[in-house]
Coordinates of C-alpha atoms and ligand atoms in Angstrom, one line a residue:
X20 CA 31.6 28.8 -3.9
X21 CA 34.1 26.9 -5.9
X22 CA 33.9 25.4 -9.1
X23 CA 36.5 23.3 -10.0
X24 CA 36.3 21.9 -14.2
X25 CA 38.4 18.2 -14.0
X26 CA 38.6 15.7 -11.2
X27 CA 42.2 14.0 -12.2
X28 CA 44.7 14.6 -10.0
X29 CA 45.0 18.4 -9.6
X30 CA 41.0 19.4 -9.3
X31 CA 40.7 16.3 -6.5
X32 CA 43.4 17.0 -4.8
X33 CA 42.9 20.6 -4.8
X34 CA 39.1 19.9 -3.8
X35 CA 40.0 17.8 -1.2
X36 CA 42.0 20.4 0.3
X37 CA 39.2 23.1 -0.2
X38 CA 36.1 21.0 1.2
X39 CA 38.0 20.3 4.6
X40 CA 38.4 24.0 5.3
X41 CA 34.9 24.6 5.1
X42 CA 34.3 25.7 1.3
X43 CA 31.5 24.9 -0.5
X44 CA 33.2 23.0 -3.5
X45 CA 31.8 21.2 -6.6
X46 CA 33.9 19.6 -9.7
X47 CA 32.9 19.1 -12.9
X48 CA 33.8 15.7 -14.4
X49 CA 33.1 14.7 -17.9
X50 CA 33.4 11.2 -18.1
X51 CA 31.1 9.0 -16.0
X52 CA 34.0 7.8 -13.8
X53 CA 37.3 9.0 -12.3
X54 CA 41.0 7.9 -13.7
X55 CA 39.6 6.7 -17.0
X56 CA 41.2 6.4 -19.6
X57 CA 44.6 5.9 -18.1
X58 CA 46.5 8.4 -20.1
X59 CA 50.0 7.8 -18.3
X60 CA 52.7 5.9 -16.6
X61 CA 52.4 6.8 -13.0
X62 CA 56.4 7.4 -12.3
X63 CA 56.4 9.5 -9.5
X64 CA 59.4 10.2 -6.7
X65 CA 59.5 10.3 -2.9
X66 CA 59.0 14.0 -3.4
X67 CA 54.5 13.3 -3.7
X68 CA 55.4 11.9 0.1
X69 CA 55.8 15.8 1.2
X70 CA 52.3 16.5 -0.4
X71 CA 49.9 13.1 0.4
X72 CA 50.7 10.4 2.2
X73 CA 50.7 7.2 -0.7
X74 CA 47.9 4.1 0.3
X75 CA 49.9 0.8 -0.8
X76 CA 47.0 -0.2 -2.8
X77 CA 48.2 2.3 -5.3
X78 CA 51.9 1.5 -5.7
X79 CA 52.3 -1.1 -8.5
X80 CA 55.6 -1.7 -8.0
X81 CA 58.6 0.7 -6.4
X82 CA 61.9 1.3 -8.2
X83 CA 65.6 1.7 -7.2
X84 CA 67.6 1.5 -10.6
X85 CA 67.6 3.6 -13.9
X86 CA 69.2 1.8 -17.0
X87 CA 70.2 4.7 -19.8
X88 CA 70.7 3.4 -23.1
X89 CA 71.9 5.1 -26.5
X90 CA 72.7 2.7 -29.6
X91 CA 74.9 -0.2 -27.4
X92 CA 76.0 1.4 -24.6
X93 CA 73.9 1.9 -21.1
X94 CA 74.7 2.9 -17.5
X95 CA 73.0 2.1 -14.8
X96 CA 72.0 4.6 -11.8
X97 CA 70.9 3.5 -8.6
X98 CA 68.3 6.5 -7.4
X99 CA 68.6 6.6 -3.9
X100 CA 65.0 6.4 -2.6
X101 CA 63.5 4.8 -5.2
X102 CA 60.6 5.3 -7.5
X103 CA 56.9 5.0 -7.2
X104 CA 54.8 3.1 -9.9
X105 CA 51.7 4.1 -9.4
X106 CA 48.2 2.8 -10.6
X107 CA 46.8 5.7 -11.9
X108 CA 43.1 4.8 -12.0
X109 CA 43.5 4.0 -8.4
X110 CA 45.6 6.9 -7.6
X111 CA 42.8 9.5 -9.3
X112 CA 39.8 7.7 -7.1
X113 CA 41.6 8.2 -3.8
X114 CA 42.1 11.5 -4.6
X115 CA 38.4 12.1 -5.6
X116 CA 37.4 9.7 -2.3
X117 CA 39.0 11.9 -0.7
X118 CA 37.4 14.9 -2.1
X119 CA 34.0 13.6 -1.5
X120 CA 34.5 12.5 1.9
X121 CA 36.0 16.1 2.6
X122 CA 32.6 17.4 1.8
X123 CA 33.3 17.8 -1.9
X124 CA 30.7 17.4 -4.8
X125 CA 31.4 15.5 -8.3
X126 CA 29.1 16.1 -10.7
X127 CA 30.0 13.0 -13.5
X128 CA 29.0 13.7 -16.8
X129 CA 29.5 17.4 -16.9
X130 CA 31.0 18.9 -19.7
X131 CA 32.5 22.4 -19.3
X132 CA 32.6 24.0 -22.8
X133 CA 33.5 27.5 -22.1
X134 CA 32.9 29.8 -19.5
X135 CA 32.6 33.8 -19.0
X136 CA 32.6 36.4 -16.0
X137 CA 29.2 38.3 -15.8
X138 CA 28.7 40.3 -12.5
X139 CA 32.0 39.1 -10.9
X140 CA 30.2 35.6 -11.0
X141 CA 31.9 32.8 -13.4
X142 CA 29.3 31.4 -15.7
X143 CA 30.2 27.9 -17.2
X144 CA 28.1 26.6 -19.9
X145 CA 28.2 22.8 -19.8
X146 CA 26.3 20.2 -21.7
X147 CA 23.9 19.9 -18.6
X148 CA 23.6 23.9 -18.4
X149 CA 24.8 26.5 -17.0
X150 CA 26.7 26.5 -13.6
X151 CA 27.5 29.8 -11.6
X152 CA 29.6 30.2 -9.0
X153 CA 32.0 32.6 -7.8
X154 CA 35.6 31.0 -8.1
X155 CA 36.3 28.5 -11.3
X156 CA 39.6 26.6 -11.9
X157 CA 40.9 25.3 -14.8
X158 CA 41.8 21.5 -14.0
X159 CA 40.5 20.5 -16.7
X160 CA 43.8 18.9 -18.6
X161 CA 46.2 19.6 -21.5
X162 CA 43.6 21.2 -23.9
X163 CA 42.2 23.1 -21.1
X164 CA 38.5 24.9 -21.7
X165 CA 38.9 26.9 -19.0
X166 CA 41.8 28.5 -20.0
X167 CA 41.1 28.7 -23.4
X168 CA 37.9 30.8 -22.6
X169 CA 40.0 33.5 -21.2
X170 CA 42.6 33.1 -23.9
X171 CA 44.6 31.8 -21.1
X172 CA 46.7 29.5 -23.2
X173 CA 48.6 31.6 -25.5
X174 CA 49.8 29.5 -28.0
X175 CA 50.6 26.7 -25.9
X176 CA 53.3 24.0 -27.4
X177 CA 52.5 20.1 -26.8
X178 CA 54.7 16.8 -27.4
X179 CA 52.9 13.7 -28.5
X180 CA 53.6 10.4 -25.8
X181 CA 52.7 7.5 -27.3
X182 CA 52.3 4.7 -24.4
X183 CA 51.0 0.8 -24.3
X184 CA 50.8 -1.5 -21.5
X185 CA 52.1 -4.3 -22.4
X186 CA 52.9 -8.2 -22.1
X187 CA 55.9 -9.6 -22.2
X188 CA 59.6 -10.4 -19.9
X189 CA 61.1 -7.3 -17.9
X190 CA 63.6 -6.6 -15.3
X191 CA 60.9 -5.5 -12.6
X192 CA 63.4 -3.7 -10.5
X193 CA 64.5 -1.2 -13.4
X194 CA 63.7 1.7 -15.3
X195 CA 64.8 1.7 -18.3
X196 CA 65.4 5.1 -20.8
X197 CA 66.2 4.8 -24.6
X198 CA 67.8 7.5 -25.6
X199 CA 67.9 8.4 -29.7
X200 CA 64.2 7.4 -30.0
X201 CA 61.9 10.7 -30.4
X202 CA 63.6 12.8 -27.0
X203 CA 63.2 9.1 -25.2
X204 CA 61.4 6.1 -25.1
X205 CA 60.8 3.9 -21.8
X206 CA 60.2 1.3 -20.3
X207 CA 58.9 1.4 -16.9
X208 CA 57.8 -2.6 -15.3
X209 CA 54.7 -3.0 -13.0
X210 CA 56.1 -6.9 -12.3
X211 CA 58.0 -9.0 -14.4
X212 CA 55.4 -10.1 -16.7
X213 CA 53.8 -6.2 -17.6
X214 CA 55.0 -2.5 -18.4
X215 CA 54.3 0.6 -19.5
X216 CA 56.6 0.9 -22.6
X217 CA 56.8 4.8 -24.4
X218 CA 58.0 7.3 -26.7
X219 CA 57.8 10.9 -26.0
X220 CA 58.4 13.7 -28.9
X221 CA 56.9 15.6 -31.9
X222 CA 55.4 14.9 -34.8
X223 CA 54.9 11.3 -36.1
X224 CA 56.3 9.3 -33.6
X225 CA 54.6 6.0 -35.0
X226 CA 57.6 4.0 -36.7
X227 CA 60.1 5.3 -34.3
X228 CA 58.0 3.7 -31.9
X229 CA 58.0 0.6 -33.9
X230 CA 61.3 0.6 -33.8
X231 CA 61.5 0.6 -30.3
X232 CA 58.8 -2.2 -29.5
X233 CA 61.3 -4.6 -31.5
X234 CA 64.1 -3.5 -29.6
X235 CA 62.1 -4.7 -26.8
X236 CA 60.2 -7.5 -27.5
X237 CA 56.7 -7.5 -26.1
X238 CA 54.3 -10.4 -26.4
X239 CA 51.3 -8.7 -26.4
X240 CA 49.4 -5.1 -26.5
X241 CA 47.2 -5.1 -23.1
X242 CA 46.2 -1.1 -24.0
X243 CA 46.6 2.0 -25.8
X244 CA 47.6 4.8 -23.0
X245 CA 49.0 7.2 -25.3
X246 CA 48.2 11.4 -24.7
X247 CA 49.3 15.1 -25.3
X248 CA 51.6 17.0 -22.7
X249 CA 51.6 20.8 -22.8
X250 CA 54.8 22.4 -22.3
X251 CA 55.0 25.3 -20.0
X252 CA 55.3 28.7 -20.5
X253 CA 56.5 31.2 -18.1
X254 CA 54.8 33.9 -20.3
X255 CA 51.4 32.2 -19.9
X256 CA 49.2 34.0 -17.1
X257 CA 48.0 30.9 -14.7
X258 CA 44.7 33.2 -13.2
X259 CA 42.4 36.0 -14.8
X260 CA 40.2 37.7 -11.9
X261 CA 39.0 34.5 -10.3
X262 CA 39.7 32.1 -12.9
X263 CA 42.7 29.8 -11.9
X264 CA 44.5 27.3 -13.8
X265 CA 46.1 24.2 -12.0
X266 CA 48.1 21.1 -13.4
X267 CA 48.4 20.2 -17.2
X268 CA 45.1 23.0 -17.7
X269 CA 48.3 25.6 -16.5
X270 CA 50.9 23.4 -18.3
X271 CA 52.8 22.6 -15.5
X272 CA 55.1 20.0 -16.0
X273 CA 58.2 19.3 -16.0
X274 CA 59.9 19.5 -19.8
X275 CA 62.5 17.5 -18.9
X276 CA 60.8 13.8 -18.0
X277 CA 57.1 15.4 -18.6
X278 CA 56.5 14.4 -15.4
X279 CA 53.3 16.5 -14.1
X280 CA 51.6 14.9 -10.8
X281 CA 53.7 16.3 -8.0
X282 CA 53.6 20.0 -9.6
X283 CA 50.1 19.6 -10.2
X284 CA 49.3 18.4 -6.8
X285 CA 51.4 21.5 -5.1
X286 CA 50.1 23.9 -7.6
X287 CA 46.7 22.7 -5.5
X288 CA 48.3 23.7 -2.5
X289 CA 49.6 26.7 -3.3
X290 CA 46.0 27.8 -4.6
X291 CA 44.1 26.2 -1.8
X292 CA 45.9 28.8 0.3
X293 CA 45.6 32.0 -2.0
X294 CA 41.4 30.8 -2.0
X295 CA 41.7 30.8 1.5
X296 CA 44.2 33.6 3.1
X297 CA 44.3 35.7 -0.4
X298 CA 47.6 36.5 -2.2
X299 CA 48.9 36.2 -6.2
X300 CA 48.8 33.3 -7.2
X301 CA 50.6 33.4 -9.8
X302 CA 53.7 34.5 -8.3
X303 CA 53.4 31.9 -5.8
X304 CA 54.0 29.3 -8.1
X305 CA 56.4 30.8 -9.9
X306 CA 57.9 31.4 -6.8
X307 CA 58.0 27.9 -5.5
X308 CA 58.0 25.7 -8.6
X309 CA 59.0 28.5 -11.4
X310 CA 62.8 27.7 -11.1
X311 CA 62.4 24.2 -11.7
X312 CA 59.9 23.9 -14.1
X313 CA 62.3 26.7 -16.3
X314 CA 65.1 24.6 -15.4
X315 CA 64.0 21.3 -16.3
X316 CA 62.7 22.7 -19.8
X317 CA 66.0 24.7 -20.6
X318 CA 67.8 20.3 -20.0
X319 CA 65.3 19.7 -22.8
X320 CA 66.1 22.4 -24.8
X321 CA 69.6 21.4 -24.6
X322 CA 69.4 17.9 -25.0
X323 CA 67.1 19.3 -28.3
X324 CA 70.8 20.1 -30.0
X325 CA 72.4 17.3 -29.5
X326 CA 74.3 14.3 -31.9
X327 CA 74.9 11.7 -31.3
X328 CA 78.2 12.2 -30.0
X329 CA 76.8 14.5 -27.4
X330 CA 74.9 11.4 -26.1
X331 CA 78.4 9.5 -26.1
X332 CA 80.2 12.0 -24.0
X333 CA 77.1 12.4 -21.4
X334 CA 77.2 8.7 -21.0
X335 CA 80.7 8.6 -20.1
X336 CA 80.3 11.5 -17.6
X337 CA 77.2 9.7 -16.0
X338 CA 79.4 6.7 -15.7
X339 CA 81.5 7.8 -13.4
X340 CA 81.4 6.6 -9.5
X341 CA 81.2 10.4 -8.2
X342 CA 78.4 11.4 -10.5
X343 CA 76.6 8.2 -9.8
X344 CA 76.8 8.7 -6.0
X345 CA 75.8 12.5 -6.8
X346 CA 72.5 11.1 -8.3
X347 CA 71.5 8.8 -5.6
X348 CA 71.2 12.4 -3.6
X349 CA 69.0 14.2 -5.1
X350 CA 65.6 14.8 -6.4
X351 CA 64.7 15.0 -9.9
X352 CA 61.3 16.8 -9.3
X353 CA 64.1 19.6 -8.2
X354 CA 66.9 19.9 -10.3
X355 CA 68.2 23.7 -9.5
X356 CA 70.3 21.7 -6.6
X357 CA 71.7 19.1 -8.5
X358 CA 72.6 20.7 -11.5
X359 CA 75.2 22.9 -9.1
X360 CA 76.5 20.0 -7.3
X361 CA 76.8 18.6 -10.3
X362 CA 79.1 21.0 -12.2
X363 CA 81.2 21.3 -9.0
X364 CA 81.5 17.6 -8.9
X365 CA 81.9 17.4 -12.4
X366 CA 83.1 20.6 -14.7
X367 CA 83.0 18.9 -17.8
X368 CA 79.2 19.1 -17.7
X369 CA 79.3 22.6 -18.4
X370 CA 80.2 21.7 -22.2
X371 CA 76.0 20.8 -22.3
X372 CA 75.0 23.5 -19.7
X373 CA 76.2 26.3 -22.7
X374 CA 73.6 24.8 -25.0
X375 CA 71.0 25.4 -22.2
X376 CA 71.8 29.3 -22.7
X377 CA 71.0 29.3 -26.7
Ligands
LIG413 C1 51.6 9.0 -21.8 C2 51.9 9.9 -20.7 C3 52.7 9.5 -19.6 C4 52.9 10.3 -18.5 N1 53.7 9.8 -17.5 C5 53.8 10.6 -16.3 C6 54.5 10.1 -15.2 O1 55.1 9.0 -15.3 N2 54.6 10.9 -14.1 C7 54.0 12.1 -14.0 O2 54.2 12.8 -13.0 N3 53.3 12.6 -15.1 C8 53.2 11.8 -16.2 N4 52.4 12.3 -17.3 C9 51.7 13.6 -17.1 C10 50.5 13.4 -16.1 O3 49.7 12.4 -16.7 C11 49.8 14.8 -16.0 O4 50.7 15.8 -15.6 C12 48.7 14.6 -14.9 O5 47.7 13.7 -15.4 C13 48.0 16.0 -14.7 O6 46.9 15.9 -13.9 P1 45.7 16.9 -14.0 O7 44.8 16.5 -12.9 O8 46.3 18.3 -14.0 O9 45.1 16.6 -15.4 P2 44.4 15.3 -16.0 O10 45.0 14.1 -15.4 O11 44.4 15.5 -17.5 O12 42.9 15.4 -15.5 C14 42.0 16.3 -16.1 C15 40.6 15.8 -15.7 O13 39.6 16.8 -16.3 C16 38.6 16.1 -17.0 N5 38.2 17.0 -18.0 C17 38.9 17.4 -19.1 N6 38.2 18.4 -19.8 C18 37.1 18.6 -19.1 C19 35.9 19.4 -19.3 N7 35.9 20.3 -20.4 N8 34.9 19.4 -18.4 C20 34.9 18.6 -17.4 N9 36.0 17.7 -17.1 C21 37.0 17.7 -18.0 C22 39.3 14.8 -17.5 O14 38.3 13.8 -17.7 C23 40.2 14.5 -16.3 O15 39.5 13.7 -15.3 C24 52.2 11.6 -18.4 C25 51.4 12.0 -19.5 C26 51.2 11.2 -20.6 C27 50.3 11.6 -21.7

């Protein structure tokens, strides 16, 4: 009954939930195998514990401390709850374990290319055939098929994240951020001897990222994870009669840290309940992640205009002991409650929060 295009996170998850209330479900997987190639650095907060409970076989390493650095300054933020590090390829079999043992069916190897409604009934056209069925979604990544055979994307926008896992010596209990490399680079430890070291941002990001790996020093390249993140749009429609997009297929992610796995995994169950008690899905989301996902891509916009003496001026306002304690609070998967604790604790903030309105 329904056909779901991508078993990553989303279209498991989302299956998962489907198959244990009875539906008939099938997903469509390209590759041969799930959570390959690992396209991702697996950061995730405590909020994914309000959606799934985590197995511990999946959690590479857990983080309490954030080190922000622009040219020679940093500041270091401890973040309350901490961090997961999660091993992606692991994390996207659970999910599709879970799927399967819900009563879900993978079909590896299936391509969709592009898909039509004839007779209310979807009609996929994959490279084993066509499929029918009478619900399809979309969760079938950044470039998205599904949506782009109901012109679903409209023009989406996508930064560039170059990632390698890499060798070398790291603090394994912090985070770090470089600021003033493309919108940031990172470096994000699974132990002391291994990370996940990036650069998110437009265009050519190569010697910029170059750049960065001296600043860093790694001994050696262990694999190239680098991949494309859409960045949402609230005027892009997330269904089309009963057509659904779900995770980075409906660009949901955050346009702040590009984080995308919790959205995507609620975005699951939010549709798992329109498939199953009706309703609009669309304002559904946009009801319950809309005001964070516009929020967190006006902080980008924002930090978009500013020099470098912007980034001085944050850093001293993040330095200070009552914005520090403020961060330990809260969640960054939900910024709408910061962001007004924040200003109250500090006004000064609102010099960037006027750029957010351009
Ligand atoms: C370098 C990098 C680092 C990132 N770091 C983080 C992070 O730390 N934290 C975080 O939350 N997010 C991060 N993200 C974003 C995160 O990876 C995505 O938001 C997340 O993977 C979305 O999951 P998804 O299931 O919606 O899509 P995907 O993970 O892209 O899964 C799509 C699935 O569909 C399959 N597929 C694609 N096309 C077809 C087709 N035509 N037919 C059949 N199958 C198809 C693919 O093989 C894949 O299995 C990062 C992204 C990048 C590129």
């Amino acid at each position: 009954m329904v056909l779901i295009a991508g078993a990553g996170p989303s279209g498991s998850y989302l299956a998962y939930l489907l198959a244990k209330e009875g539906f008939n479900v099938r997903v469509l997987e390209e590759h041969f195998t799930i959570g390959k190639p690992v396209q991702c650095t697996g950061v995730v907060t405590e909020a994914i514990n309000d959606v799934l409970k985590l197995d511990s076989s999946i959690i590479v390493n857990k983080i309490k401390k954030v080190k922000v650095y622009f040219n020679r300054d940093s500041v270091e933020v401890d973040i309350g709850k901490g961090d997961y590090i999660l091993d992606r390829c692991k994390f996207d079999r659970y999910l599709g374990e879970m799927a399967e043992s819900a009563g879900a069916e993978i079909l590896f190897k299936h391509r969709l290319n592009s898909a039509t409604i004839e007779n209310e009934k979807v009609k996929c056209n994959t490279n084993k055939g066509v499929i029918e069925d009478e619900i399809l979604v979309g969760a079938d990544g950044p470039y998205s098929r599904v949506g782009n055979s109901f012109n679903m994307l409209n023009g989406r926008k996508y930064k560039t994240a170059i990632q390698y896992r890499v060798k070398g010596n790291f603090e394994d209990e912090v985070y770090k951020i470089y600021l003033g490399y493309g919108e940031f680079g990172w470096v994000v430890p699974e132990n002391k001897n291994s990370a996940r070291v990036g650069i998110v941002g437009e265009g050519n990001l190569n010697l910029i990222f170059k750049k960065l790996l001296k600043v860093i020093k790694i001994n050696k390249i262990l694999e190239n994870q680098t991949g494309m993140i859409p960045l949402f749009n609230f005027n892009t429609p997330l269904s089309y009669k009963n057509v659904y997009l779900i995770g980075d297929a409906a660009g949901l992610v955050k346009g702040s840290t590009h984080g995308g796995i919790v959205y995507g995994l609620n975005a699951g169950k939010i549709l798992a309940k329109v498939i199953k008690e009706g309703g609009n899905y669309d304002k559904e989301v946009k009801k319950k992640i809309g005001k964070e996902l516009w929020i967190s891509l006006k902080i980008r916009q924002m930090m978009s205009y500013f020099k470098d003496g912007d980034y001085e001026y944050l850093m001293r306002l993040f330095k200070q002991e009552k914005v520090l304690e403020l961060m330990q609070k809260y969640n960054r998967d939900f910024p709408s409650k910061f962001l007004v604790k924040l200003l109250l604790t500090e006004p000064r903030f609102l010099k960037f929060l006027k750029l957010m309105a351009i």
